[in-house]
XYZ file of C-alpha atoms in Angstrom:
754
model
C 9.707 23.667 10.629
C 6.953 24.497 8.342
C 6.859 23.990 4.506
C 4.521 24.174 1.557
C 3.625 21.232 -0.573
C 2.060 21.658 -4.063
C 0.621 19.549 -6.910
C -0.871 20.946 -10.095
C -2.534 19.271 -13.027
C -3.655 20.516 -16.498
C -5.745 18.065 -18.303
C -9.127 18.261 -19.806
C -11.742 15.693 -18.526
C -15.532 15.316 -18.662
C -17.344 13.608 -15.822
C -20.976 12.384 -15.908
C -22.997 10.656 -13.191
C -22.243 7.190 -14.831
C -18.584 7.744 -15.129
C -16.141 5.857 -12.898
C -14.927 7.902 -9.984
C -11.314 9.071 -10.467
C -9.329 11.700 -8.527
C -8.316 14.397 -10.855
C -5.183 15.350 -8.798
C -3.490 13.697 -5.815
C -0.890 15.048 -3.386
C 1.236 12.690 -1.278
C 2.002 14.047 2.261
C 5.616 13.077 3.255
C 5.827 10.666 6.174
C 7.832 13.120 8.143
C 4.912 15.651 8.324
C 3.595 16.045 11.762
C 0.661 18.287 11.221
C -1.185 20.140 8.434
C -2.274 23.633 9.199
C -3.920 24.539 5.796
C -5.088 22.964 2.560
C -5.829 25.099 -0.453
C -7.895 23.775 -3.492
C -7.821 25.586 -6.803
C -10.168 24.416 -9.654
C -10.907 25.635 -13.202
C -14.135 24.076 -14.414
C -17.693 24.550 -15.623
C -20.731 22.493 -16.099
C -22.663 21.540 -19.318
C -23.952 25.176 -19.795
C -27.690 24.581 -19.543
C -30.204 22.838 -17.457
C -33.924 22.215 -17.216
C -34.025 23.916 -13.660
C -34.995 27.524 -14.194
C -33.998 28.531 -10.518
C -30.452 29.295 -9.658
C -28.949 29.574 -13.187
C -25.785 31.700 -13.042
C -25.399 31.042 -9.297
C -24.356 28.016 -7.123
C -27.727 27.118 -6.261
C -29.290 23.784 -7.682
C -25.834 22.997 -9.173
C -25.178 19.285 -9.587
C -21.606 19.157 -10.546
C -18.945 19.686 -7.936
C -15.694 18.589 -6.285
C -15.020 16.530 -3.182
C -11.878 16.195 -1.084
C -10.700 12.814 0.186
C -7.802 11.716 2.370
C -6.483 8.218 1.920
C -4.305 6.556 4.536
C -1.298 4.398 3.660
C -3.635 1.486 4.071
C -5.766 2.711 1.252
C -8.797 3.813 3.450
C -10.545 7.144 3.729
C -9.052 8.804 6.750
C -12.253 10.804 7.468
C -15.541 11.581 5.787
C -15.369 13.195 2.437
C -15.978 16.971 2.218
C -17.498 19.036 -0.560
C -14.913 21.550 -1.888
C -16.776 23.614 -4.543
C -19.799 23.532 -6.830
C -19.728 24.818 -10.408
C -21.738 27.819 -11.495
C -25.254 26.461 -12.495
C -25.754 26.333 -16.339
C -22.471 28.110 -17.234
C -20.219 26.866 -20.098
C -17.448 29.387 -19.250
C -14.445 27.917 -17.346
C -14.257 29.624 -13.926
C -11.435 29.428 -11.406
C -12.227 28.871 -7.730
C -9.988 28.926 -4.752
C -11.039 27.213 -1.496
C -9.036 27.509 1.783
C -9.450 25.190 4.626
C -7.619 25.835 7.955
C -7.074 23.603 10.820
C -8.789 26.150 13.081
C -11.767 26.554 10.739
C -15.083 27.504 12.356
C -16.657 24.550 10.537
C -16.115 21.399 12.805
C -16.199 19.075 9.796
C -13.608 21.007 7.909
C -11.498 21.565 11.003
C -11.494 17.829 11.842
C -10.817 16.874 8.159
C -7.645 19.123 8.122
C -6.472 18.009 11.528
C -6.852 14.323 10.656
C -4.257 14.411 7.821
C -1.027 12.544 8.719
C 2.248 11.820 7.024
C 2.035 9.179 4.323
C -1.557 10.142 3.520
C -2.835 11.066 -0.003
C -5.012 14.109 -0.486
C -7.294 13.633 -3.453
C -9.549 16.212 -5.317
C -12.398 14.259 -7.169
C -14.876 15.823 -9.820
C -18.504 14.680 -9.346
C -21.774 14.985 -11.228
C -25.305 13.839 -10.417
C -28.487 13.518 -12.429
C -28.796 12.928 -16.157
C -27.517 15.636 -18.423
C -25.046 17.145 -15.917
C -21.414 16.989 -16.841
C -18.420 18.382 -14.985
C -15.792 19.879 -17.346
C -12.382 20.250 -15.634
C -9.118 21.593 -17.277
C -7.003 22.375 -14.332
C -6.751 21.827 -10.485
C -4.141 22.495 -7.881
C -3.652 21.280 -4.169
C -1.443 23.358 -1.803
C -0.724 22.211 1.699
C 1.013 23.990 4.596
C 2.422 21.663 7.081
C 4.970 21.196 9.822
C 7.539 18.354 10.079
C 7.393 15.537 12.544
C 9.418 15.878 15.754
C 11.709 12.860 16.483
C 9.560 10.113 18.087
C 11.469 7.851 20.480
C 11.236 4.317 19.723
C 13.399 3.017 22.749
C 12.264 0.111 24.770
C 10.556 1.283 28.056
C 12.863 0.099 30.854
C 9.997 -1.527 32.865
C 9.213 -4.386 30.389
C 10.503 -7.848 31.299
C 10.267 -10.832 29.041
C 6.929 -12.593 28.855
C 6.703 -16.473 29.273
C 5.053 -17.402 26.081
C 4.699 -21.149 27.115
C 2.429 -20.186 30.009
C 0.310 -17.632 28.058
C 1.628 -14.814 30.242
C 0.279 -11.231 29.560
C 0.700 -7.906 31.158
C -2.275 -6.065 32.619
C -2.761 -2.412 33.446
C -4.181 -1.359 36.926
C -5.554 2.082 36.215
C -5.646 4.301 39.436
C -8.706 6.386 40.136
C -8.495 10.151 39.645
C -10.469 13.276 38.738
C -10.745 14.350 35.133
C -7.876 16.849 35.302
C -5.523 14.610 37.314
C -2.474 13.073 35.597
C -3.046 9.487 34.705
C -1.171 6.888 36.697
C -1.198 3.120 36.670
C 0.545 -0.024 37.663
C 1.812 -2.745 35.408
C 1.020 -6.273 36.686
C 1.656 -9.794 35.200
C -0.934 -12.610 34.817
C -1.486 -15.826 32.883
C -4.621 -16.557 30.913
C -4.867 -20.057 32.234
C -4.686 -19.043 35.958
C -7.351 -20.409 38.325
C -9.110 -18.426 39.599
C -8.634 -16.163 36.568
C -7.705 -12.545 37.110
C -10.591 -10.249 36.533
C -9.853 -7.580 33.821
C -11.464 -5.653 31.030
C -10.015 -5.101 27.529
C -9.817 -1.648 25.918
C -10.741 -1.295 22.286
C -9.746 2.130 20.792
C -7.928 3.840 17.865
C -4.276 4.526 18.498
C -4.501 7.964 16.934
C -1.678 10.113 15.552
C 1.661 8.737 16.678
C 3.123 12.281 16.511
C 0.650 13.659 19.115
C 1.808 12.414 22.478
C 0.848 12.805 26.105
C 2.311 11.047 29.201
C 1.254 8.666 31.862
C 2.914 7.410 34.999
C 3.654 3.685 35.132
C 4.488 1.984 38.439
C 6.333 -1.395 38.326
C 7.400 -3.640 41.236
C 10.902 -4.732 40.617
C 12.919 -6.811 43.189
C 10.315 -5.763 45.848
C 10.954 -2.122 45.173
C 8.306 0.136 43.650
C 9.743 1.976 40.680
C 7.971 4.776 38.748
C 8.402 5.537 35.080
C 7.010 8.115 32.632
C 5.600 6.653 29.423
C 4.605 8.541 26.296
C 1.168 7.504 24.789
C -0.933 8.851 22.001
C -3.476 11.564 22.889
C -6.159 9.301 21.755
C -5.270 6.583 24.370
C -4.605 9.232 26.980
C -8.149 10.703 26.559
C -9.536 7.164 26.741
C -7.828 6.366 30.015
C -8.901 9.749 31.517
C -12.578 9.074 30.506
C -12.890 5.449 31.759
C -10.838 5.604 34.957
C -12.905 5.565 38.262
C -13.234 8.683 40.215
C -12.556 6.946 43.477
C -12.392 3.430 45.000
C -10.408 0.457 43.632
C -8.355 0.638 40.447
C -9.733 -0.544 37.126
C -7.738 -3.473 35.704
C -7.433 -3.349 31.910
C -5.623 -4.921 28.936
C -4.368 -2.162 26.636
C -2.405 -3.327 23.639
C -0.210 -0.159 23.275
C 1.026 -0.604 26.872
C 0.690 -4.315 27.664
C 2.643 -5.383 24.605
C 6.293 -4.337 24.054
C 5.648 -2.904 20.595
C 9.412 -2.800 19.821
C 9.800 -6.518 20.435
C 8.622 -8.233 17.079
C 8.709 -11.763 18.626
C 6.460 -10.712 21.559
C 4.093 -8.801 19.263
C 3.796 -12.014 17.064
C 3.031 -14.208 20.060
C 0.645 -11.808 21.740
C -1.306 -11.184 18.439
C -1.762 -14.879 18.180
C -3.364 -14.827 21.701
C -5.427 -11.711 20.961
C -8.787 -13.526 20.583
C -8.239 -15.278 23.876
C -7.301 -12.056 25.590
C -10.470 -10.404 24.556
C -12.578 -13.550 25.064
C -11.519 -13.956 28.603
C -12.015 -10.302 29.460
C -15.020 -9.623 31.663
C -15.964 -6.929 29.222
C -14.568 -4.945 26.194
C -14.603 -1.322 26.812
C -14.845 0.599 23.484
C -13.645 4.326 23.271
C -14.987 5.956 20.116
C -13.512 9.308 21.012
C -14.600 12.711 22.303
C -18.239 13.370 21.688
C -19.961 16.611 20.606
C -23.406 17.929 20.806
C -24.516 15.992 17.708
C -23.173 12.600 18.931
C -24.780 13.253 22.347
C -28.205 13.967 20.818
C -27.863 10.908 18.515
C -26.835 8.509 21.310
C -29.724 9.577 23.546
C -32.155 9.110 20.833
C -30.802 5.773 19.937
C -30.979 4.667 23.563
C -34.567 5.871 23.933
C -35.572 3.922 20.873
C -33.664 0.941 21.956
C -35.371 0.996 25.427
C -38.701 1.063 23.899
C -37.848 -1.982 21.737
C -36.702 -3.865 24.821
C -39.847 -2.998 26.831
C -42.172 -4.053 23.906
C -40.193 -7.178 23.193
C -40.193 -6.163 19.444
C -37.510 -6.833 16.882
C -36.575 -4.650 14.027
C -39.346 -4.705 11.423
C -41.593 -7.040 13.429
C -43.954 -4.596 14.902
C -45.033 -2.432 11.918
C -48.116 -1.140 13.561
C -46.181 0.660 16.445
C -43.259 1.939 14.250
C -44.057 5.606 14.800
C -44.424 5.114 18.545
C -41.295 2.985 18.784
C -39.148 5.604 16.879
C -40.689 8.733 18.360
C -39.969 11.481 17.312
C -38.337 10.349 14.153
C -41.163 9.003 12.052
C -43.549 11.933 13.066
C -41.876 13.899 10.363
C -40.305 12.519 7.166
C -37.829 15.463 6.927
C -36.801 14.603 10.555
C -35.837 11.005 9.409
C -33.511 12.309 6.667
C -32.081 14.930 8.800
C -31.226 12.257 11.452
C -29.620 9.980 8.796
C -27.728 12.717 6.973
C -26.151 14.097 10.148
C -25.680 10.614 11.708
C -22.125 11.020 13.277
C -21.242 7.739 15.027
C -20.106 5.633 12.120
C -17.652 8.388 11.066
C -15.573 7.784 14.242
C -12.149 6.104 13.155
C -12.918 3.063 15.424
C -15.242 1.702 12.755
C -12.446 1.781 10.086
C -9.776 -0.057 12.203
C -8.974 -3.617 11.336
C -8.283 -4.883 14.808
C -11.518 -3.632 16.514
C -13.509 -6.370 14.551
C -11.730 -9.109 16.348
C -12.023 -7.140 19.647
C -15.776 -6.707 19.589
C -16.299 -10.134 17.998
C -14.801 -11.897 20.917
C -16.293 -9.754 23.557
C -18.528 -11.573 26.110
C -19.844 -8.152 27.028
C -19.132 -4.637 25.715
C -19.845 -1.054 26.531
C -19.203 1.876 24.101
C -18.198 5.230 25.392
C -18.460 8.432 23.245
C -17.217 11.273 25.465
C -19.449 10.900 28.527
C -22.255 9.032 26.773
C -22.688 5.266 26.509
C -24.339 3.178 23.847
C -24.713 -0.641 23.389
C -23.281 -2.591 20.451
C -26.577 -4.220 19.811
C -28.264 -0.758 19.388
C -25.505 0.301 16.852
C -26.008 -2.863 14.829
C -29.756 -2.244 14.826
C -29.357 1.276 13.634
C -27.022 0.103 10.871
C -29.722 -2.203 9.582
C -32.580 0.306 9.919
C -30.910 3.228 8.065
C -30.938 1.589 4.548
C -34.582 0.801 4.907
C -35.276 4.532 4.794
C -32.823 5.204 1.898
C -29.524 7.056 1.663
C -29.017 10.517 0.295
C -26.071 12.106 -1.446
C -24.992 13.589 1.890
C -25.552 10.517 4.151
C -24.020 7.867 1.944
C -20.631 9.098 3.100
C -21.215 8.669 6.730
C -24.434 6.766 7.741
C -23.318 3.141 7.497
C -20.684 0.945 9.106
C -18.272 -0.727 6.572
C -20.130 -3.714 5.156
C -17.788 -6.194 6.693
C -19.546 -5.680 10.145
C -22.881 -6.775 8.867
C -21.463 -9.743 6.836
C -19.581 -10.954 9.904
C -22.313 -10.525 12.507
C -24.932 -11.986 10.292
C -22.834 -15.106 9.528
C -23.376 -18.370 11.328
C -21.328 -18.091 14.522
C -20.279 -21.151 16.559
C -18.319 -21.708 19.762
C -16.055 -24.548 20.542
C -13.840 -24.789 23.644
C -14.189 -21.048 24.147
C -13.223 -20.097 20.656
C -15.705 -18.428 18.243
C -15.695 -19.268 14.476
C -17.814 -18.448 11.444
C -18.939 -20.252 8.290
C -16.964 -17.701 6.115
C -14.058 -18.527 3.876
C -10.920 -16.443 4.673
C -10.684 -15.207 1.062
C -14.186 -13.664 1.148
C -13.368 -12.245 4.686
C -10.154 -10.525 3.267
C -12.061 -9.034 0.299
C -14.724 -7.502 2.647
C -12.029 -6.430 5.015
C -10.406 -4.214 2.471
C -12.625 -1.408 3.725
C -10.855 -1.440 7.096
C -7.553 0.175 7.970
C -4.434 -0.725 9.828
C -1.111 1.151 10.693
C 0.786 -2.021 9.873
C -0.429 -3.640 6.588
C 0.327 -7.089 7.921
C -2.453 -6.691 10.466
C -5.066 -6.678 7.521
C -4.265 -10.347 7.296
C -3.287 -11.309 10.982
C -6.386 -9.764 12.505
C -8.638 -11.516 10.011
C -7.393 -15.057 10.297
C -9.813 -15.892 13.099
C -12.880 -15.245 10.946
C -12.146 -17.841 8.250
C -13.535 -21.378 8.767
C -10.283 -22.424 7.039
C -7.969 -20.353 9.205
C -9.743 -20.032 12.580
C -8.024 -23.063 14.159
C -4.458 -21.673 14.734
C -3.240 -25.084 16.000
C -3.611 -26.463 12.522
C -2.178 -23.502 10.597
C 1.348 -23.723 9.139
C 3.888 -21.282 10.837
C 4.389 -19.442 7.487
C 0.916 -17.778 7.704
C 0.741 -17.235 11.507
C 1.347 -13.777 12.699
C 5.085 -12.869 12.300
C 6.215 -9.302 12.487
C 9.808 -10.314 11.603
C 8.583 -11.195 8.083
C 8.486 -8.497 5.521
C 4.974 -7.377 4.272
C 5.416 -8.739 0.702
C 6.355 -12.190 2.169
C 3.551 -12.348 4.616
C 1.024 -11.843 1.827
C 2.829 -13.944 -0.808
C 3.173 -16.878 1.567
C -0.517 -16.599 2.384
C -1.399 -16.599 -1.248
C 0.580 -19.829 -1.876
C -0.921 -21.464 1.278
C -4.446 -20.597 -0.052
C -3.812 -22.147 -3.491
C -2.445 -25.296 -1.877
C -5.163 -25.571 0.709
C -8.081 -25.011 -1.647
C -6.544 -26.600 -4.835
C -7.779 -23.479 -6.794
C -6.653 -20.349 -8.511
C -9.737 -18.366 -7.319
C -7.494 -16.114 -5.343
C -5.900 -14.824 -8.559
C -9.284 -13.305 -9.513
C -9.655 -11.673 -6.047
C -6.446 -9.847 -6.734
C -8.371 -7.629 -9.144
C -10.249 -6.007 -6.133
C -6.791 -4.515 -5.133
C -5.558 -1.031 -6.120
C -3.716 -0.782 -9.434
C -5.004 -4.397 -10.381
C -8.688 -3.577 -11.157
C -10.466 -4.216 -14.492
C -11.269 -0.501 -14.766
C -8.584 2.135 -14.518
C -9.287 4.214 -11.215
C -7.034 7.161 -12.034
C -6.535 9.304 -15.089
C -2.701 8.744 -14.674
C -0.422 6.651 -12.457
C 1.599 8.765 -10.121
C 4.757 6.991 -9.256
C 4.842 8.465 -5.902
C 1.874 6.383 -4.685
C 3.419 3.136 -5.122
C 4.738 1.295 -2.055
C 8.418 1.015 -1.701
C 7.888 -2.664 -0.775
C 6.389 -4.049 -3.982
C 4.081 -7.034 -3.513
C 4.414 -9.698 -6.122
C 2.010 -9.351 -9.027
C 0.289 -12.580 -8.264
C -0.091 -11.985 -4.513
C -3.057 -10.930 -2.328
C -2.366 -7.513 -0.819
C -3.978 -5.008 1.497
C -5.064 -1.893 -0.512
C -8.304 -2.062 -2.398
C -12.090 -1.952 -2.075
C -14.667 -4.691 -1.661
C -16.962 -2.949 -4.283
C -14.281 -3.723 -6.897
C -14.864 -7.427 -6.370
C -18.417 -7.074 -7.785
C -18.667 -8.916 -11.055
C -15.083 -10.465 -11.117
C -15.277 -13.605 -13.342
C -13.483 -16.142 -11.277
C -14.044 -15.071 -7.692
C -17.581 -16.374 -6.952
C -17.544 -20.023 -5.919
C -20.472 -20.662 -8.123
C -19.015 -18.918 -11.290
C -20.121 -20.741 -14.506
C -16.672 -21.083 -15.974
C -14.385 -24.070 -16.450
C -11.516 -22.822 -18.690
C -9.084 -25.451 -17.174
C -11.705 -28.246 -17.116
C -11.063 -30.619 -14.176
C -7.325 -29.922 -13.796
C -5.744 -28.844 -10.552
C -2.741 -26.499 -9.799
C 0.577 -28.174 -9.629
C 0.656 -28.327 -5.843
C 4.052 -29.930 -5.625
C 5.620 -27.281 -7.597
C 3.927 -24.524 -5.441
C 5.137 -26.322 -2.189
C 8.689 -26.713 -3.488
C 8.864 -22.975 -4.281
C 8.502 -22.122 -0.545
C 12.274 -21.343 -0.477
C 11.385 -18.535 -2.981
C 8.444 -16.837 -1.306
C 8.246 -14.123 -4.051
C 7.780 -16.528 -6.982
C 4.878 -18.721 -7.887
C 5.207 -21.588 -10.501
C 1.970 -22.476 -12.270
C 1.482 -24.968 -15.047
C -0.773 -24.358 -18.103
C -0.454 -23.500 -21.658
C -0.630 -20.292 -23.891
C -3.601 -19.720 -26.283
C -2.788 -16.470 -27.930
C -0.842 -13.145 -27.873
C -2.669 -9.861 -27.708
C -2.543 -7.858 -30.995
C -4.828 -4.968 -30.229
C -6.983 -3.547 -27.353
C -9.914 -1.282 -28.181
C -12.860 0.402 -26.382
C -15.600 -2.269 -25.999
C -18.578 -1.279 -28.421
C -21.161 -1.286 -25.520
C -23.830 0.532 -27.771
C -23.021 -1.807 -30.669
C -22.207 -5.049 -29.010
C -20.964 -8.201 -30.996
C -23.791 -10.234 -32.500
C -25.241 -13.691 -31.567
C -22.939 -16.040 -29.712
C -21.264 -13.285 -27.738
C -23.992 -12.784 -25.042
C -21.829 -14.189 -22.284
C -18.897 -11.903 -23.303
C -21.294 -8.847 -23.214
C -22.585 -9.869 -19.817
C -19.000 -10.223 -18.451
C -18.287 -6.610 -19.680
C -21.517 -5.398 -18.000
C -20.671 -7.158 -14.725
C -17.051 -5.830 -14.590
C -17.426 -2.343 -15.955
C -20.898 -1.388 -14.667
C -21.453 1.029 -17.604
C -24.648 2.424 -16.225
C -23.497 2.638 -12.547
C -26.226 0.136 -11.519
C -24.103 -1.304 -8.766
C -21.952 1.695 -8.063
C -18.865 -0.574 -8.375
C -16.694 2.332 -9.674
C -18.299 5.152 -7.571
C -17.929 5.760 -3.878
C -20.410 3.995 -1.727
C -19.986 2.236 1.601
C -22.385 -0.586 0.489
C -23.366 -0.441 -3.162
C -25.950 -3.108 -2.948
C -28.207 -1.070 -0.710
C -27.635 2.340 -2.263
C -29.908 2.078 -5.250
C -32.005 5.048 -4.090
C -28.866 6.987 -3.994
C -27.770 5.752 -7.481
C -31.181 6.694 -8.596
C -31.581 3.865 -11.192
C -34.333 1.383 -11.331
C -34.303 -1.567 -13.846
C -37.059 0.172 -15.756
C -34.835 3.095 -16.290
C -31.971 1.242 -17.984
C -32.873 2.392 -21.558
C -33.114 6.001 -20.294
C -29.817 5.800 -18.402
C -28.173 4.041 -21.432
C -29.249 7.028 -23.688
C -28.080 9.473 -21.236
C -24.668 8.013 -20.901
C -24.394 7.743 -24.703
C -25.238 11.512 -24.953
C -22.654 12.357 -22.291
C -19.977 10.973 -24.512
C -21.652 11.558 -27.907
C -18.560 12.982 -29.460
C -16.655 9.725 -28.997
C -19.514 7.100 -28.550
C -20.754 7.705 -32.107
C -17.318 6.771 -33.485
C -16.302 3.830 -31.253
C -19.848 2.588 -30.201
C -18.436 2.495 -26.710
C -17.878 4.560 -23.542
C -14.861 6.807 -23.503
C -14.990 6.792 -19.680
C -14.472 2.983 -19.545
C -10.965 1.531 -20.053
C -9.933 -0.199 -23.262
C -10.511 -3.819 -22.739
C -11.788 -5.547 -25.958
C -8.700 -7.387 -27.209
C -7.971 -9.459 -30.270
C -5.098 -11.917 -30.559
C -2.642 -12.718 -33.424
C -4.225 -16.162 -33.443
C -7.805 -14.773 -34.033
C -9.409 -14.889 -30.612
C -11.286 -12.017 -28.980
C -12.047 -11.299 -25.394
C -12.023 -8.835 -22.464
C -9.014 -7.870 -20.417
C -8.167 -5.480 -17.450
C -7.073 -1.895 -18.310
C -3.365 -2.811 -17.424
C -3.079 -5.445 -20.273
C -0.906 -4.399 -23.292
C -0.419 -5.716 -26.859
C 2.185 -8.458 -26.691
C 0.869 -9.947 -23.459
C 0.065 -13.650 -23.341
C -3.421 -15.138 -22.883
C -3.069 -18.454 -21.138
C -5.015 -21.228 -19.376
C -3.609 -22.183 -16.095
C -4.342 -25.569 -14.468
C -6.781 -25.145 -11.568
C -8.157 -21.794 -12.866
C -11.815 -21.403 -13.925
C -11.074 -18.533 -16.278
C -8.245 -17.442 -18.617
C -5.458 -15.081 -17.603
C -3.164 -12.466 -18.983
C 0.623 -12.759 -18.393
C 3.385 -10.498 -19.416
C 7.057 -11.523 -20.095
C 9.289 -9.687 -17.649
C 12.218 -7.604 -18.851
C 15.316 -7.168 -16.766
C 16.769 -3.718 -15.958
C 17.849 -2.168 -19.199
C 15.017 -3.642 -21.224
C 16.419 -7.099 -21.861
C 13.959 -9.936 -21.590
C 14.735 -12.309 -18.622
C 16.390 -15.434 -19.986
C 14.583 -17.507 -17.270
C 11.194 -16.575 -18.786
C 9.600 -15.076 -15.651
C 6.213 -13.416 -16.052
C 4.172 -10.761 -14.412
C 0.598 -11.689 -13.552
C -1.664 -9.062 -15.194
C -5.109 -10.471 -14.303
C -7.992 -12.683 -15.154
C -9.666 -12.229 -18.639
C -12.584 -13.475 -20.727
C -11.591 -15.265 -23.867
C -14.248 -16.042 -26.339
C -14.421 -19.899 -27.027
C -12.022 -20.877 -24.169
C -14.211 -20.429 -21.027
C -15.694 -23.873 -20.895
C -12.615 -26.201 -21.259
C -12.268 -25.863 -25.009
C -8.566 -25.085 -24.687
C -8.074 -28.266 -22.597
C -9.728 -30.324 -25.268
C -7.619 -28.686 -27.970
C -4.463 -29.350 -25.998
C -5.297 -32.914 -25.538
C -6.249 -33.401 -29.193
C -3.012 -31.858 -30.446
C -0.839 -33.267 -27.683
C 0.408 -29.868 -26.732
C 2.775 -30.051 -23.738
C 2.189 -28.146 -20.542
C 4.352 -25.132 -19.759
C 5.499 -24.002 -16.315
C 5.080 -20.226 -15.906
C 7.165 -18.640 -13.219
C 5.304 -15.664 -11.872
C 6.996 -12.810 -10.160
């Protein structure tokens, strides 16, 4: 059955190049949607009405204000590369309506794949953009309309051929993939083995993306049961089906594989938990990890062949990246023969847009691989070559087009450039798990719990599973909110620190800067994670500038105190509450726009620096604008340190009607607070008058708490609080509050956070 979904918004906004990126309108695709056949965008907008570019005025040429479409998965990650929807008429101050229709059978491959990639539970966003000084996108109305079909009932019954695995002997299932021609049905046998067997069974592990659960094919599975061969039909996603068809041998012996979707009984949560805990051993003991990126096309084929040719030249010459500058042109032939050819290659680089590079589990799969091979259609490329390309591309600079597709998520570079050691066959890094999780926010997972479980191996403090408490080990019987809240408590106990409370402000809805013009209630998860807990939706860019997150931050608001570990441990029976000791230093009276252009005088330099770090008013880091890796995109951002004065003046002019009154930036959230007690400071956008400013023992910074009200508006008699976020309080960031508490003999207070 087909239906039409619609969202419409009327609200006037102005967007300049320095402004935080915010979706103007969002449409939530219901979870029962199977496929989207058409997406219609309607906009009513114009630019600033003039330009210094004589060419193209009154047309769409040389226009630098436009709209992009983005699809966000339930895990908070872009489903596929962004697409440009519509440019404004160049140098026209008259509002103009546009209607853009995208179909699932579009002649444009990028549009066709974008529409087809949309799934139930996704959010479709329309985002206004502007580039270069002086260009402003004025928007007063937009609409998204979607034609879709409902999801057919998907069977979740347990396949009859699964028998219980013996967890004590590290038993696993393996898939023996029969040879066949490309058009033959896929058939295989299910066999059982143990990881500790001698001699070990020779097998490969498959790394791939599951794909759309609503799009199914079938394979034939043979099982030996009581000495009788039984044959069953098993549904698999089309993504897995295409992978098995592509990698099976044409003739000869079967290919033995470990494939998670088939070798794990996905309906048995106990089995899933135990097999996930064994995952790194399964991939580490495999002869090779076979990676399936997906079906290729002409562009990916050309790209892979060029990469392989360049890689072969490096191998033959014995050169490493950047070491042989005299022969760069020869090594990279034909790319460096023509500058335009370099940018054309980068702009159209397709490989890192494959969903495999956004999937959380693949990081562990490729990290533990003793050997690997990457398939893209019929083409093959090495992992080392892909890592090399990822390092080379930023050296040439990214453009407005390539920034959305040319680089891997930054977590790959961080992980594979870390110090990697091996002990008793287990790989580990020198990374701390909290930093791993922050970087891993750019990766996606169908089950949000996997954004923690799949990352545990990479932390030096979580990599040894034998020493981890059971409450943070993979457990799919535990609700998502308990998984993350128990981990947060464990982290505080393990590190004797509240640094993780600052990391929370890299999560969606918890940031310093508001990332939407309004808060659609439909986008909230039905399973609310506690306000003080780490979560799974966010962006690593949003962690740039956080006050208390860096291990070398200069603040000591709580002096040498530590969290009340005993109270935290005793609260384990109540996983959704967190008791922390500290004391209150004020109540917020008023919150205003920070006067960036007229900052407070002497003595407030650190406060001003904290504002610049968190709100990035000139878009110098790209914290609030879409970039895969902001620290290498300065050519895309177009700002040099010498241009700061110019950029500052330009941003002032873009908001001149309000900046001249407030001295601040209308596009940045109100954050400059004052308290009834006379203190001033900076707070996240979600803070409100009446919130408490507190010092919590073990925290390097000050924090904002809100007294919770029960249903009906009554205050909770048990004095429970919502954790709003970290804050900067002038005169309290270096232990002054602790000294004041000791001097006045003020008692500590226990704040119960929910």
